XYZ file of C-alpha atoms in Angstrom:
558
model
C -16.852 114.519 -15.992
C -17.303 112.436 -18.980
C -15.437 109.132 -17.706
C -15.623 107.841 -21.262
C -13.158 109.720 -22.735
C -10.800 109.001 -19.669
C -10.831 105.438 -19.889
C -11.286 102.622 -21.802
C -10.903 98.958 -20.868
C -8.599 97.028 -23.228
C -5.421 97.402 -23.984
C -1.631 98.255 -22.637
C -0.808 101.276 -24.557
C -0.514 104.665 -22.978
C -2.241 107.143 -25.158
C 0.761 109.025 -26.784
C 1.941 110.300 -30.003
C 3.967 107.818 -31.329
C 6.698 108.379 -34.741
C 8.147 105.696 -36.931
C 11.582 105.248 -37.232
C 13.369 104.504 -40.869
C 15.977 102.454 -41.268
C 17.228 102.593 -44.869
C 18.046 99.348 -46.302
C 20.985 100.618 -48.398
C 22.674 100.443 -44.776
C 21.201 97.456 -43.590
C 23.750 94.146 -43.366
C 23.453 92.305 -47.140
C 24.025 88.324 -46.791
C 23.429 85.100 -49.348
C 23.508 87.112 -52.672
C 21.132 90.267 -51.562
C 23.121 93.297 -53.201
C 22.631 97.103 -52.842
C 21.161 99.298 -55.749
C 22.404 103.244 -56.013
C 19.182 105.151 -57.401
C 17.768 108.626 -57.019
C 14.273 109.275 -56.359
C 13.648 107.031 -53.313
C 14.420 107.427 -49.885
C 18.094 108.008 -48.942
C 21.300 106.870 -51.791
C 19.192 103.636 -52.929
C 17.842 100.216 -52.132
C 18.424 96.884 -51.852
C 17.587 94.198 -53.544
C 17.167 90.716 -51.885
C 17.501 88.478 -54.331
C 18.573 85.076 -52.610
C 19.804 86.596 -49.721
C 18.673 88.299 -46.453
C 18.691 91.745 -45.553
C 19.563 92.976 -41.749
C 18.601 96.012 -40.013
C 20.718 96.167 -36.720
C 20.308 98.617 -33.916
C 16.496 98.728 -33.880
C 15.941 100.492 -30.616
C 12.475 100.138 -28.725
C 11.616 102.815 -25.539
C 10.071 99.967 -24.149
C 9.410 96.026 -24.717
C 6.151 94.893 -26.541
C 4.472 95.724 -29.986
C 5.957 97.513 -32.834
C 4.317 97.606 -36.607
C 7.076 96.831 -39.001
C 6.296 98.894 -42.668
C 8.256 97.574 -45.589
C 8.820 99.994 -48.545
C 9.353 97.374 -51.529
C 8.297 96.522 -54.968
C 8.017 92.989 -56.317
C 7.907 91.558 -59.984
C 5.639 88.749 -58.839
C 4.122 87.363 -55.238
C 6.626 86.690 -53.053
C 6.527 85.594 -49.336
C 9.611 86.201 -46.845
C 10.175 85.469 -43.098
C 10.743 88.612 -40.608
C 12.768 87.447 -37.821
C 13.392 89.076 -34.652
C 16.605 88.933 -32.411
C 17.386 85.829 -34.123
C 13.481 84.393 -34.126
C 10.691 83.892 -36.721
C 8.083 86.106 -36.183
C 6.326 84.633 -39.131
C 5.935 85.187 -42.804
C 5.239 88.802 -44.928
C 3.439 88.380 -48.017
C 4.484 90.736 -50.788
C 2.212 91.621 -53.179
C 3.014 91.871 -56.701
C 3.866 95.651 -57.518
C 6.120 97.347 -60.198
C 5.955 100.858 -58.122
C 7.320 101.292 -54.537
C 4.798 100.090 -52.042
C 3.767 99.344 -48.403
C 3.426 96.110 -46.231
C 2.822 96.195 -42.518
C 3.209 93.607 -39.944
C 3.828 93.562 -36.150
C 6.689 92.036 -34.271
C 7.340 91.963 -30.779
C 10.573 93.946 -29.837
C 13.022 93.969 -26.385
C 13.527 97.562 -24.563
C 16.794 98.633 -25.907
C 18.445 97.386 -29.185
C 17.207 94.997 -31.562
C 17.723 92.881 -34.626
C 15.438 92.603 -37.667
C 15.859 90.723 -40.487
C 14.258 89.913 -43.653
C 14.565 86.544 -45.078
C 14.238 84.439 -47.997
C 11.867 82.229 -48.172
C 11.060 82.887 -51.933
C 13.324 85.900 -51.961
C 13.720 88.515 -54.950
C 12.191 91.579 -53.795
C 13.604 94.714 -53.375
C 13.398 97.140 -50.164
C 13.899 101.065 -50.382
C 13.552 100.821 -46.306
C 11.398 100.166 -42.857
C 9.519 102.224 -40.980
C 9.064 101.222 -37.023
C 6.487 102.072 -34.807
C 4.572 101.169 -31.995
C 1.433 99.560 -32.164
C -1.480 99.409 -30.408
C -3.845 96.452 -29.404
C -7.419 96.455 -30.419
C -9.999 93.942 -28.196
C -11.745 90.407 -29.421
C -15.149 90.895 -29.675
C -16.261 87.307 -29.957
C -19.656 86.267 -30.630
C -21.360 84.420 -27.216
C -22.601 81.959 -29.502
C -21.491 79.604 -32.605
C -22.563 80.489 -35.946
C -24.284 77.327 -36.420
C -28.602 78.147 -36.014
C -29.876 75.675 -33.281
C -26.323 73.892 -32.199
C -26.631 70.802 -30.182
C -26.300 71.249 -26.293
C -22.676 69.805 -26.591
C -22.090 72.198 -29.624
C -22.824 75.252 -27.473
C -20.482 74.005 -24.928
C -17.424 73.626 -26.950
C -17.695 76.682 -28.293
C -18.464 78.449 -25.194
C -15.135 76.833 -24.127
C -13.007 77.994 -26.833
C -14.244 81.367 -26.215
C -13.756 81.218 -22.774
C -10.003 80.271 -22.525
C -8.867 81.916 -25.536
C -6.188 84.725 -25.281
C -5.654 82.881 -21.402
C -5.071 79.288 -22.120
C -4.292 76.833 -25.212
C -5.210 73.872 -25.941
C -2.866 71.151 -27.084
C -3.492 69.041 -29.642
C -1.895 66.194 -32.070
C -2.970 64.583 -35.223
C -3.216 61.025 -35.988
C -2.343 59.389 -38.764
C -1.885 55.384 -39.407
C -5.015 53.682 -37.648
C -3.336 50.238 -38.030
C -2.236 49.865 -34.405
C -5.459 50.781 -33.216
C -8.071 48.734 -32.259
C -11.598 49.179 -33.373
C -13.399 49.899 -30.370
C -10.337 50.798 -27.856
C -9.520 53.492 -25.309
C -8.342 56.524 -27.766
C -5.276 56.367 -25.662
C -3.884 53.540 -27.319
C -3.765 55.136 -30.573
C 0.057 55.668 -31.499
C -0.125 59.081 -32.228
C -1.905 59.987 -28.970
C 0.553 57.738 -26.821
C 3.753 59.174 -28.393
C 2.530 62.614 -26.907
C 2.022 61.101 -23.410
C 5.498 59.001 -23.832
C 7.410 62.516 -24.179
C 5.435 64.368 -21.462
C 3.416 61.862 -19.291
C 0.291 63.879 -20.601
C -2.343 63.324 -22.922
C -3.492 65.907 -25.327
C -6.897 67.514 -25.047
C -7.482 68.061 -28.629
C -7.050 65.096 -31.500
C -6.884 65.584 -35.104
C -9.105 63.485 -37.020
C -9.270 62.643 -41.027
C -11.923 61.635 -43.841
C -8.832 60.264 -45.796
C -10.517 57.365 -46.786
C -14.057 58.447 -46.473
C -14.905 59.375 -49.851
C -13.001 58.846 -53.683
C -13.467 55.619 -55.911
C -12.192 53.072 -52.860
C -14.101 54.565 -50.262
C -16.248 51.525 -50.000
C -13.009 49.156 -49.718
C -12.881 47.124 -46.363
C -9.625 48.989 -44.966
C -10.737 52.332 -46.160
C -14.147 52.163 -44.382
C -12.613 50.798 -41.239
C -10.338 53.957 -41.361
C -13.231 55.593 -41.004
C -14.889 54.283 -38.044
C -11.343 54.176 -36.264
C -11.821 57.604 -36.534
C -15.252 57.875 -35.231
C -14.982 55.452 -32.319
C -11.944 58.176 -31.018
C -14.217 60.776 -31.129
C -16.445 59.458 -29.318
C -14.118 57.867 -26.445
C -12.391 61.398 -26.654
C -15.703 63.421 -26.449
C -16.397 60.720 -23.512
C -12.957 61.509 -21.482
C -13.542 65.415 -21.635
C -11.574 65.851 -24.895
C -12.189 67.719 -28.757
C -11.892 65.515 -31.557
C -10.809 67.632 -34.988
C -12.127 66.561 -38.145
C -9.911 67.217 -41.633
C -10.854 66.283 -44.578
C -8.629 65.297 -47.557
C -11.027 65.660 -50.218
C -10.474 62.616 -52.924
C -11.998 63.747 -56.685
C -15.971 64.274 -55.885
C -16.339 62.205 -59.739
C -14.611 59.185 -58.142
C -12.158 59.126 -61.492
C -8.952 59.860 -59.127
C -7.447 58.605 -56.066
C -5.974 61.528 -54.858
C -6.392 65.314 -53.904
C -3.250 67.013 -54.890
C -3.050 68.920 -57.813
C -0.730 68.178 -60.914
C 2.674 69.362 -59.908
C 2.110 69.067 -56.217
C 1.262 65.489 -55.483
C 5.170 64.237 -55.412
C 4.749 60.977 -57.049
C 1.619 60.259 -54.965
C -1.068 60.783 -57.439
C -3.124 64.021 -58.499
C -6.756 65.022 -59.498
C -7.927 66.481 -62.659
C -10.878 67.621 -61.092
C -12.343 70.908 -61.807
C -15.089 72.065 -59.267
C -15.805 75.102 -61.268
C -17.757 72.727 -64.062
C -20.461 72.728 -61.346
C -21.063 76.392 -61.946
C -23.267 77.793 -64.453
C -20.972 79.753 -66.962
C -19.735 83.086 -66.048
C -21.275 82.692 -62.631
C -20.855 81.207 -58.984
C -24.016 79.824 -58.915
C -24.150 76.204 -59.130
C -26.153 73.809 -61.653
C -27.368 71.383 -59.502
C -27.590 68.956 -63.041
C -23.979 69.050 -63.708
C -22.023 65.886 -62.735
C -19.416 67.770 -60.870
C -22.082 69.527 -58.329
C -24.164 65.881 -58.115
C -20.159 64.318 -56.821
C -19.896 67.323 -54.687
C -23.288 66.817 -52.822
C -23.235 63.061 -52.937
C -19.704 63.445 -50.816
C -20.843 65.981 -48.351
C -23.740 63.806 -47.340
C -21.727 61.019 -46.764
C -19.358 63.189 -44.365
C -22.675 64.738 -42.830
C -23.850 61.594 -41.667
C -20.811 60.469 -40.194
C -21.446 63.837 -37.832
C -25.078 62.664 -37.069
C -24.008 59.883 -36.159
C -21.906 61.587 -33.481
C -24.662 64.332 -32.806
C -26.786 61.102 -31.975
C -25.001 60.964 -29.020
C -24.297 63.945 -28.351
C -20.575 63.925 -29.122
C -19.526 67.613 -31.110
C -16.703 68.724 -33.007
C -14.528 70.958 -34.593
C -14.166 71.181 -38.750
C -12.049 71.961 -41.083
C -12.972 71.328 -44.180
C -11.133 73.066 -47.478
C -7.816 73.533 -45.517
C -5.029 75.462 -46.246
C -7.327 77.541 -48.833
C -5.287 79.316 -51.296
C -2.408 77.144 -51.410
C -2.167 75.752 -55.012
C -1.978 72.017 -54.041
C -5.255 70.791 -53.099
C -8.229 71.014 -56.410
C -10.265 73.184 -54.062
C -8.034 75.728 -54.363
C -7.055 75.772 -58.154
C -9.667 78.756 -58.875
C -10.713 81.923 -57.950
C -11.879 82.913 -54.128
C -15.118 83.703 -54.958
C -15.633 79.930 -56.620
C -13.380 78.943 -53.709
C -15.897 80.746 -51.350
C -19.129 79.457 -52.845
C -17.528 75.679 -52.457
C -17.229 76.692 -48.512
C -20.867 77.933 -48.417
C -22.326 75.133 -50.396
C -20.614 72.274 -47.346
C -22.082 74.278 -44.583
C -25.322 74.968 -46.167
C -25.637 71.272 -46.992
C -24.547 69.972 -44.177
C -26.149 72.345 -41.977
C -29.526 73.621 -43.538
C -30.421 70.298 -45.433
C -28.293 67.532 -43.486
C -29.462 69.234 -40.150
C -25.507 68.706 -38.669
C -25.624 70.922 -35.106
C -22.681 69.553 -33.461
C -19.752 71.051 -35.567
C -17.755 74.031 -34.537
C -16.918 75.357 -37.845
C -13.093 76.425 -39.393
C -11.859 78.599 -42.364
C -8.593 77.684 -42.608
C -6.642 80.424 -45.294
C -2.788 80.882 -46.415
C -2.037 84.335 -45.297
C -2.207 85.681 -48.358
C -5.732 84.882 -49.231
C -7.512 85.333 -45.397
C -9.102 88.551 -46.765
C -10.020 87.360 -50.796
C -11.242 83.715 -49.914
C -13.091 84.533 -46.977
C -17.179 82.633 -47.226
C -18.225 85.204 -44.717
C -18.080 85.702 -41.119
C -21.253 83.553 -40.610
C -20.206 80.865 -41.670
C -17.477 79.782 -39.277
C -16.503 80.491 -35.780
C -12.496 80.302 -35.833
C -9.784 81.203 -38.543
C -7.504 79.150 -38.350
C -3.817 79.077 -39.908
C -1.342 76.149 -40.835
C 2.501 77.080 -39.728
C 5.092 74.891 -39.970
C 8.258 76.287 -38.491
C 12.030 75.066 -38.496
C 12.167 72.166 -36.233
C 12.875 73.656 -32.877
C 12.002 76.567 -33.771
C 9.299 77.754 -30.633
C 7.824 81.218 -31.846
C 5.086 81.953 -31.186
C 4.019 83.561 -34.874
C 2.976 86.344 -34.069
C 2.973 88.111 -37.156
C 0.272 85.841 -38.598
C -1.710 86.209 -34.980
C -1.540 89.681 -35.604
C -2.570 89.748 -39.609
C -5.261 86.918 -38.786
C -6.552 89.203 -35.836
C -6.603 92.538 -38.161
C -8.330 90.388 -40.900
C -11.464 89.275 -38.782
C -11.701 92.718 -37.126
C -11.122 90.535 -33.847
C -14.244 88.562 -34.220
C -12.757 85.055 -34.503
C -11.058 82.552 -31.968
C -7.748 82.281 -33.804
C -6.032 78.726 -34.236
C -2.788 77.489 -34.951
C -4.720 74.192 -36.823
C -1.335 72.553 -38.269
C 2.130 73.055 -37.001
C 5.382 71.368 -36.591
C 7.359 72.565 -33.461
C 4.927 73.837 -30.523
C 4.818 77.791 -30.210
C 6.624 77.738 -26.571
C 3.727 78.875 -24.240
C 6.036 81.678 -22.846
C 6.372 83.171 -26.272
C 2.781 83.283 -27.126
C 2.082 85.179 -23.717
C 5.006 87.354 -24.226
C 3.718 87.927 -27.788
C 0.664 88.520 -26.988
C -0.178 85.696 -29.822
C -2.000 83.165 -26.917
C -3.799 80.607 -29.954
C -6.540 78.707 -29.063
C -4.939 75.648 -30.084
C -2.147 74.012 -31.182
C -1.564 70.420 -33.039
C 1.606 69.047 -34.591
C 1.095 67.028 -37.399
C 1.773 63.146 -36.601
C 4.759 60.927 -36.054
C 3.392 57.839 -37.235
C 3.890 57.051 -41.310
C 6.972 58.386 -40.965
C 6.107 61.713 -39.280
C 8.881 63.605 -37.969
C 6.605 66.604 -36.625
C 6.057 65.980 -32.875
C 9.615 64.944 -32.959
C 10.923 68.680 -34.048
C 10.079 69.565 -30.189
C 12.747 68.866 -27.767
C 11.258 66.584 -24.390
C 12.522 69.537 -22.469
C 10.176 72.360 -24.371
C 7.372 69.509 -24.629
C 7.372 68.883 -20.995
C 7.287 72.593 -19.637
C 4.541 73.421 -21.933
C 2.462 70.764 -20.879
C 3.041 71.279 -17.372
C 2.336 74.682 -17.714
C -0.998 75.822 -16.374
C -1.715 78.093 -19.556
C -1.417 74.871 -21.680
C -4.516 72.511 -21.556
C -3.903 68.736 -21.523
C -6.546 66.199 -21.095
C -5.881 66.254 -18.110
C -6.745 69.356 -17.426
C -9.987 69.317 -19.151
C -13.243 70.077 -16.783
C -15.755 67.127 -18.086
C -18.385 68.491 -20.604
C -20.860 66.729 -18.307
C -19.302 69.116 -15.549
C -19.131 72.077 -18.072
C -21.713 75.276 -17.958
C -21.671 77.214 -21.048
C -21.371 81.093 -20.821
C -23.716 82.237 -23.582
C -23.690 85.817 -21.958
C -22.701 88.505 -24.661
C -19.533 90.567 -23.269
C -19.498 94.244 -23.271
C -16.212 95.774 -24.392
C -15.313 99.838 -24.098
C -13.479 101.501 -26.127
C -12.121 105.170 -26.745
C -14.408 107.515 -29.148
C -13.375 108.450 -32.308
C -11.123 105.556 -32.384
C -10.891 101.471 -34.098
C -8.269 100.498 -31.220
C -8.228 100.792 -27.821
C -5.825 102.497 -24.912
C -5.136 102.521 -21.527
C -5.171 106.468 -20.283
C -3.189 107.498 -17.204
C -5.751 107.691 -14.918
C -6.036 110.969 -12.710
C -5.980 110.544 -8.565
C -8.958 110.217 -6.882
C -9.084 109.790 -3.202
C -11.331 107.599 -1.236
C -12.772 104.089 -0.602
C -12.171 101.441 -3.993
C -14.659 98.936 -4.484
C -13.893 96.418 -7.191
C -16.303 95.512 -9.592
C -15.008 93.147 -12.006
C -12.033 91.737 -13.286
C -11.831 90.652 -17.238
C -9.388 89.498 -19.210
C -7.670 91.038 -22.248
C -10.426 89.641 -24.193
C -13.362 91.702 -21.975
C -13.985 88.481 -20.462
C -15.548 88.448 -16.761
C -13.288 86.022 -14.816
C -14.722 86.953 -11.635
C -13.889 89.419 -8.485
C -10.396 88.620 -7.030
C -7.110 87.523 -9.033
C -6.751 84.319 -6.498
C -6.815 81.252 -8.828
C -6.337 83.032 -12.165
C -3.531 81.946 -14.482
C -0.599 83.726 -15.205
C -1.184 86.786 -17.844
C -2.831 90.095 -18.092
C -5.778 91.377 -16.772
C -8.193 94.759 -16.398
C -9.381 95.489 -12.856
C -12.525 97.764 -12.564
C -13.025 99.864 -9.740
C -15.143 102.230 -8.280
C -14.230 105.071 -6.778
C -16.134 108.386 -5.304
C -18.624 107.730 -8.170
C -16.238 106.961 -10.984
C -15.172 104.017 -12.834
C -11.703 103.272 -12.788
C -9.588 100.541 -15.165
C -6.297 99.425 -14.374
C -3.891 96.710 -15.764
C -3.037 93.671 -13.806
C 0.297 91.405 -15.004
C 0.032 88.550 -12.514
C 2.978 86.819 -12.630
């Protein structure tokens, strides 16, 4: 018997022919302004068009609870982006590309057994749906490199990545960003920072993870008293962090590389605060994306970057490691990095590494590409250049989904080769969401509450408290000591079906006799070990042997 094409680790979906459903959108409940269109030629009497309203499809039935792929038929004058929400929930955002004929979109919500609710919502509004198609949809595997893409990473480097890995689709790691350093003390426990106690005020927890920024680092008052001791507030809670068992995350608000603006917003974006002029592509040689290492704007570009990279050695000296982000939220239109193309946007991401990496010799940095949705495909630097993809979501205060959507499109766009990471949010995704969602990120971090941040504050004590407590959260707390820590640079092996890009659980036939087990993994094809005793709540693949053959079923340990 060929046991291959019986079984394949990975995955909850019984192999069966599955059909999409249509629900036509001329029948679907109209709201805010969205008005049907009568027209021949389409699917069923017409269309609607959304215009500044929502558009409802009720009685959405599901055989079972779990995955379903959502396909819009639409058309759209310009880009447009609209929220999908579930039973009353935000499953995240659909980007709608601009098209003047009828065209596809796909995106995967998580549905109840029985009948549901799904609705299309403005967020920009004005497109126009012919209908949906539902289906079921089946999970693929991560296949996550055993090591980080940086050559030669420090010892600590290795071990924070090897962490990541290790708990991600199982556990998450909570996080917060700081913001005003003026309450804290050069020098002091990290604890005492205002951003970091409001976190263990609401919960009596600290966070594992803390946000960190080069605000002040570079632009034409970097070398001002208060700006530089911004700075090495910032550095001395890394390293106290590092030092307690924690990950500091470094940000970096780029300031204009020529020093001639105060500011990183773009015209038009920077509400009153100041913009940039600054135009990165006058580093290129025309028509190209190959820089000219003579022109001014590539000199302010390097002359930054090195100042940044030797913050990091400075950390790597004692063997303190990190995670970046640096050119976050690529794609949005509000930050100069992202006012041209994604190929000049993509050479700007390869140029910081390769500095900082190849020339600087920086080994301690766990590195982030951090897209809009819409440009996680077209801005991408390349898979070896960073480790985790990363997303910024800012939901509806109190609003606890787990955004699944993007988890999903984020997951499709890497192939499943990247830690995925919610790296700026507002309201936590509720821990029982993400699970249910199958949408477990690696990490989570509301922005800050100090200068006036409402962010942590958009999550109720009650939702705060039972995530934190929960043990598929990760305080400080919780953390393991990296001096304790082993990193598992052992390569996983993963099975999946032939002829086939996802993966399946097949009903296995009866065999009779004596089961040994062999290994339990997790959904990720992760080795956890040889009995369930001591794992945390979730899914998980038990292998067994059994009169010669290997034999996979799925564990939900409640």
């Amino acid at each position: 018997m060929n046991i291959g094409l019986k079984f394949a680790i990975l995955g909850l979906c019984v192999s069966t022919a599955a059909f999409a459903t249509k629900y036509e959108a001329e029948s679907a409940t109209l709201s805010g302004g969205a008005k049907n269109v009568n027209a021949s030629g389409i699917s069923g009497t017409g269309y609607a068009d959304m215009q500044e309203g929502n558009i409802t499809f009720a009685g959405v039935t599901a055989e079972k609870a779990g995955k379903y792929q959502v396909t819009i038929r639409y058309k759209a004058g310009d880009f447009k982006a609209n929220y999908i929400v579930v039973n009353g929930a935000t499953s995240g955002t659909v980007d709608f590309e601009a098209t003047s004929n009828w065209s596809d979109v796909s995106t995967v919500v998580t549905l109840k057994a029985g009948t549901n609710t799904i609705s299309l919502e403005k967020y920009w509004g004005w497109i126009s749906v012919d209908y949906i198609d539902v289906e079921p949809y089946e999970s693929s595997p991560f296949k996550i490199s055993a090591t980080p893409v940086t050559p030669n990473a420090t010892e600590s480097a290795v071990k924070l990545y090897s962490f990541l890995r290790e708990n991600f689709g199982k556990k998450t790691i909570s996080g917060i960003m700081t913001g005003d350093m003026s309450g804290y003390t050069l020098g002091a426990d990290f604890k005492t920072h205002d951003d970091v106690k409001y976190i263990y005020t609401r919960t009596g927890k600290y966070p594992a993870l803390v946000g960190l920024d080069f605000l002040f680092a570079t632009g034409p008052n970097a070398s001002g008293s208060w700006n530089m001791e911004y700075t090495d507030k910032a550095i001395s809670i890394a390293k106290g962090l590092w030092k307690a068992g924690g990950i500091p995350a470094f940000t970096w608000h780029w300031k204009d590389p020529l020093d001639k603006d105060d500011a990183f917003y773009i015209q038009g974006a920077d509400n009153g605060q100041g913009y940039t002029t600054f135009d990165f592509a006058t580093g290129f040689k025309p028509g190209t994306t190959e820089w000219n290492t003579e022109s001014a704007a590539y000199k302010g570009i390097i002359a930054d970057i090195d100042h940044i990279a030797d913050y990091f050695l400075e950390l790597q000296k004692e063997g303190v490691a990190g995670i970046f982000r640096p050119l976050h939220e690529a794609g949005g239109k509000w930050f100069w990095w992202s006012i041209n193309s994604g190929d000049q946007f993509a050479a700007l991401y390869r140029l910081v590494y390769d500095r900082m990496v190849k020339v600087k010799g920086v080994k301690n940095m766990i590195w982030v590409f951090n897209p809009e949705g819409s440009t996680v495909t077209t801005w991408d630097p390349g898979s070896e250049y960073y480790d985790v993809l990363s997303i910024d979501i800012y939901n509806s205060a109190n609003d606890h989904s787990s955004n699944a959507s993007a988890f999903d499109k984020f997951k499709s766009a890497s192939n499943g080769t990247k830690i995925l990471a919610l790296s700026e949010n507002g309201p936590i995704p509720d821990v029982n969401n993400m699970h249910t969602d199958e949408a477990v990120w690696s990490w989570w971090m509301p922005w800050y509450s100090t200068w006036s941040g409402t962010w942590p504050g958009q999550t109720k004590d009650a939702v705060w408290k039972s995530n934190m407590d929960d043990e598929r959260v990760l305080s400080l707390e919780d953390m393991p000591g990296w001096g304790n820590y082993t990193a598992n640079t052992n390569p996983d092996t993963t099975v999946t079906p032939p002829d086939s890009g996802t993966t399946r659980i097949a009903t296995a036939p009866r065999l009779l006799g004596t089961a040994t087990t062999i290994g339990i993994f997790d959904m990720n094809g992760h080795y956890v070990g040889l009995t369930t005793q001591g794992l945390p709540q979730g899914r998980y693949v038990i292998r067994k042997q059994v009169q010669g053959h290997v034999v996979n079923t799925v564990y939900l340990k409640k």
